[in-house]
C-alpha positions as YAML, in Angstrom:
chain: A
units: angstrom
residues:
- id: 1
  name: MET
  ca: [-7.63, 79.70, 116.54]
- id: 2
  name: ALA
  ca: [-3.88, 79.22, 116.90]
- id: 3
  name: LEU
  ca: [-4.11, 78.85, 120.68]
- id: 4
  name: GLY
  ca: [-6.68, 76.10, 120.26]
- id: 5
  name: ILE
  ca: [-4.35, 74.23, 117.92]
- id: 6
  name: LEU
  ca: [-1.50, 74.63, 120.39]
- id: 7
  name: MET
  ca: [-3.68, 73.29, 123.20]
- id: 8
  name: ILE
  ca: [-4.63, 70.27, 121.10]
- id: 9
  name: MET
  ca: [-0.94, 69.70, 120.34]
- id: 10
  name: PHE
  ca: [0.01, 69.89, 124.03]
- id: 11
  name: VAL
  ca: [-2.76, 67.50, 125.03]
- id: 12
  name: ALA
  ca: [-1.76, 65.07, 122.27]
- id: 13
  name: MET
  ca: [1.90, 65.26, 123.33]
- id: 14
  name: SER
  ca: [0.94, 64.58, 126.93]
- id: 15
  name: VAL
  ca: [-1.23, 61.61, 126.03]
- id: 16
  name: ILE
  ca: [1.46, 60.12, 123.78]
- id: 17
  name: SER
  ca: [4.04, 60.53, 126.55]
- id: 18
  name: VAL
  ca: [1.91, 59.06, 129.33]
- id: 19
  name: VAL
  ca: [0.68, 56.12, 127.25]
- id: 20
  name: GLY
  ca: [4.12, 55.41, 125.82]
- id: 21
  name: LEU
  ca: [5.93, 55.53, 129.15]
- id: 22
  name: SER
  ca: [3.32, 53.36, 130.84]
- id: 23
  name: LEU
  ca: [3.54, 50.81, 128.02]
- id: 24
  name: LEU
  ca: [7.32, 50.86, 128.34]
- id: 25
  name: TYR
  ca: [7.03, 49.44, 131.85]
- id: 26
  name: LEU
  ca: [3.87, 47.32, 131.52]
- id: 27
  name: VAL
  ca: [4.53, 45.33, 128.33]
- id: 28
  name: LYS
  ca: [5.95, 41.86, 128.97]
- id: 29
  name: GLY
  ca: [7.23, 40.83, 125.51]
- id: 30
  name: GLU
  ca: [10.88, 41.66, 124.83]
- id: 31
  name: GLY
  ca: [10.38, 42.49, 121.15]
- id: 32
  name: THR
  ca: [7.45, 44.79, 121.82]
- id: 33
  name: ARG
  ca: [9.29, 46.42, 124.70]
- id: 34
  name: ARG
  ca: [12.29, 47.08, 122.41]
- id: 35
  name: VAL
  ca: [10.08, 48.76, 119.80]
- id: 36
  name: ILE
  ca: [8.34, 50.90, 122.43]
- id: 37
  name: PHE
  ca: [11.72, 51.83, 123.90]
- id: 38
  name: TYR
  ca: [13.06, 53.08, 120.57]
- id: 39
  name: VAL
  ca: [9.82, 54.93, 119.77]
- id: 40
  name: MET
  ca: [9.88, 56.67, 123.15]
- id: 41
  name: ALA
  ca: [13.58, 57.53, 122.76]
- id: 42
  name: VAL
  ca: [12.87, 59.18, 119.41]
- id: 43
  name: TRP
  ca: [9.84, 60.88, 120.98]
- id: 44
  name: GLY
  ca: [12.10, 62.28, 123.72]
- id: 45
  name: MET
  ca: [14.38, 63.74, 121.05]
- id: 46
  name: ILE
  ca: [11.43, 65.24, 119.18]
- id: 47
  name: VAL
  ca: [10.11, 66.84, 122.37]
- id: 48
  name: ALA
  ca: [13.58, 68.27, 123.03]
- id: 49
  name: VAL
  ca: [13.76, 69.78, 119.54]
- id: 50
  name: ILE
  ca: [10.30, 71.32, 119.90]
- id: 51
  name: SER
  ca: [11.18, 72.67, 123.34]
- id: 52
  name: ALA
  ca: [14.54, 74.10, 122.29]
- id: 53
  name: THR
  ca: [13.36, 75.69, 119.06]
- id: 54
  name: SER
  ca: [10.30, 77.25, 120.69]
- id: 55
  name: LEU
  ca: [12.50, 79.49, 122.86]
- id: 56
  name: PRO
  ca: [14.09, 82.75, 121.70]
- id: 57
  name: SER
  ca: [17.76, 82.62, 120.79]
- id: 58
  name: ASN
  ca: [18.84, 84.61, 123.87]
- id: 59
  name: TYR
  ca: [17.33, 82.07, 126.31]
- id: 60
  name: MET
  ca: [20.51, 79.99, 126.27]
- id: 61
  name: ALA
  ca: [20.02, 78.29, 129.64]
- id: 62
  name: GLY
  ca: [16.56, 77.03, 128.70]
- id: 63
  name: ARG
  ca: [17.71, 75.86, 125.31]
- id: 64
  name: LEU
  ca: [20.70, 74.09, 126.82]
- id: 65
  name: LEU
  ca: [18.43, 72.34, 129.32]
- id: 66
  name: ALA
  ca: [16.13, 71.22, 126.50]
- id: 67
  name: TRP
  ca: [19.00, 69.83, 124.43]
- id: 68
  name: THR
  ca: [20.41, 68.09, 127.52]
- id: 69
  name: LEU
  ca: [17.08, 66.37, 128.10]
- id: 70
  name: GLY
  ca: [17.11, 65.26, 124.45]
- id: 71
  name: PHE
  ca: [20.62, 63.85, 124.75]
- id: 72
  name: LEU
  ca: [19.44, 61.71, 127.66]
- id: 73
  name: SER
  ca: [17.47, 59.72, 125.08]
- id: 74
  name: VAL
  ca: [20.63, 59.28, 123.03]
- id: 75
  name: ALA
  ca: [22.46, 58.09, 126.14]
- id: 76
  name: GLY
  ca: [19.58, 55.72, 126.86]
- id: 77
  name: ILE
  ca: [19.85, 54.20, 123.39]
- id: 78
  name: LEU
  ca: [23.61, 53.76, 123.80]
- id: 79
  name: VAL
  ca: [23.17, 52.06, 127.18]
- id: 80
  name: TYR
  ca: [20.41, 49.85, 125.77]
- id: 81
  name: VAL
  ca: [22.48, 48.75, 122.77]
- id: 82
  name: ARG
  ca: [25.72, 48.20, 124.69]
- id: 83
  name: GLY
  ca: [24.23, 46.54, 127.75]
- id: 84
  name: THR
  ca: [23.26, 42.91, 127.85]
- id: 85
  name: GLU
  ca: [22.04, 42.56, 131.43]
- id: 86
  name: GLU
  ca: [18.57, 43.45, 132.63]
- id: 87
  name: SER
  ca: [19.97, 46.14, 134.93]
- id: 88
  name: SER
  ca: [21.52, 48.09, 132.04]
- id: 89
  name: ARG
  ca: [18.28, 47.89, 130.08]
- id: 90
  name: ARG
  ca: [16.39, 49.17, 133.12]
- id: 91
  name: ILE
  ca: [18.83, 52.10, 133.41]
- id: 92
  name: ALA
  ca: [18.29, 52.84, 129.71]
- id: 93
  name: CYS
  ca: [14.52, 52.86, 130.24]
- id: 94
  name: LEU
  ca: [14.96, 55.24, 133.18]
- id: 95
  name: LEU
  ca: [17.09, 57.59, 131.05]
- id: 96
  name: VAL
  ca: [14.42, 57.68, 128.35]
- id: 97
  name: THR
  ca: [11.73, 58.20, 130.98]
- id: 98
  name: VAL
  ca: [13.60, 61.17, 132.44]
- id: 99
  name: SER
  ca: [14.12, 62.55, 128.94]
- id: 100
  name: VAL
  ca: [10.47, 62.35, 127.93]
- id: 101
  name: ALA
  ca: [8.98, 63.41, 131.26]
- id: 102
  name: GLY
  ca: [11.52, 66.21, 131.73]
- id: 103
  name: GLY
  ca: [10.99, 67.44, 128.17]
- id: 104
  name: ILE
  ca: [7.23, 67.56, 128.58]
- id: 105
  name: LEU
  ca: [7.49, 69.28, 131.96]
- id: 106
  name: LYS
  ca: [9.98, 71.79, 130.58]
- id: 107
  name: LEU
  ca: [7.73, 72.49, 127.63]
- id: 108
  name: PHE
  ca: [4.72, 73.08, 129.88]
- id: 109
  name: LEU
  ca: [6.23, 74.80, 132.90]
- id: 110
  name: PHE
  ca: [9.40, 76.65, 131.98]
...
């Protein structure tokens, strides 16, 4: 029973990540894109917390990698808020993309 719930959770996390990241790059409106960006940044942090807390306390390298992937979302938010040009906003979106995709891959594979 518990493994079935975990599988449903992993599938839901994957779907949320894929749909959110694709919307981040496909949506044209600036206001909608901003909302999706912040939602995906928070999602990247949530995935990092789940990934880091699911490991035993002696797996320090894995936990450090998970927290690092979560802090990429924080860096993305800082770049997004501080930057005014389109290039800085694109870099912020790439940081959040790496955070979410890396967190999901770490959660599934490592």
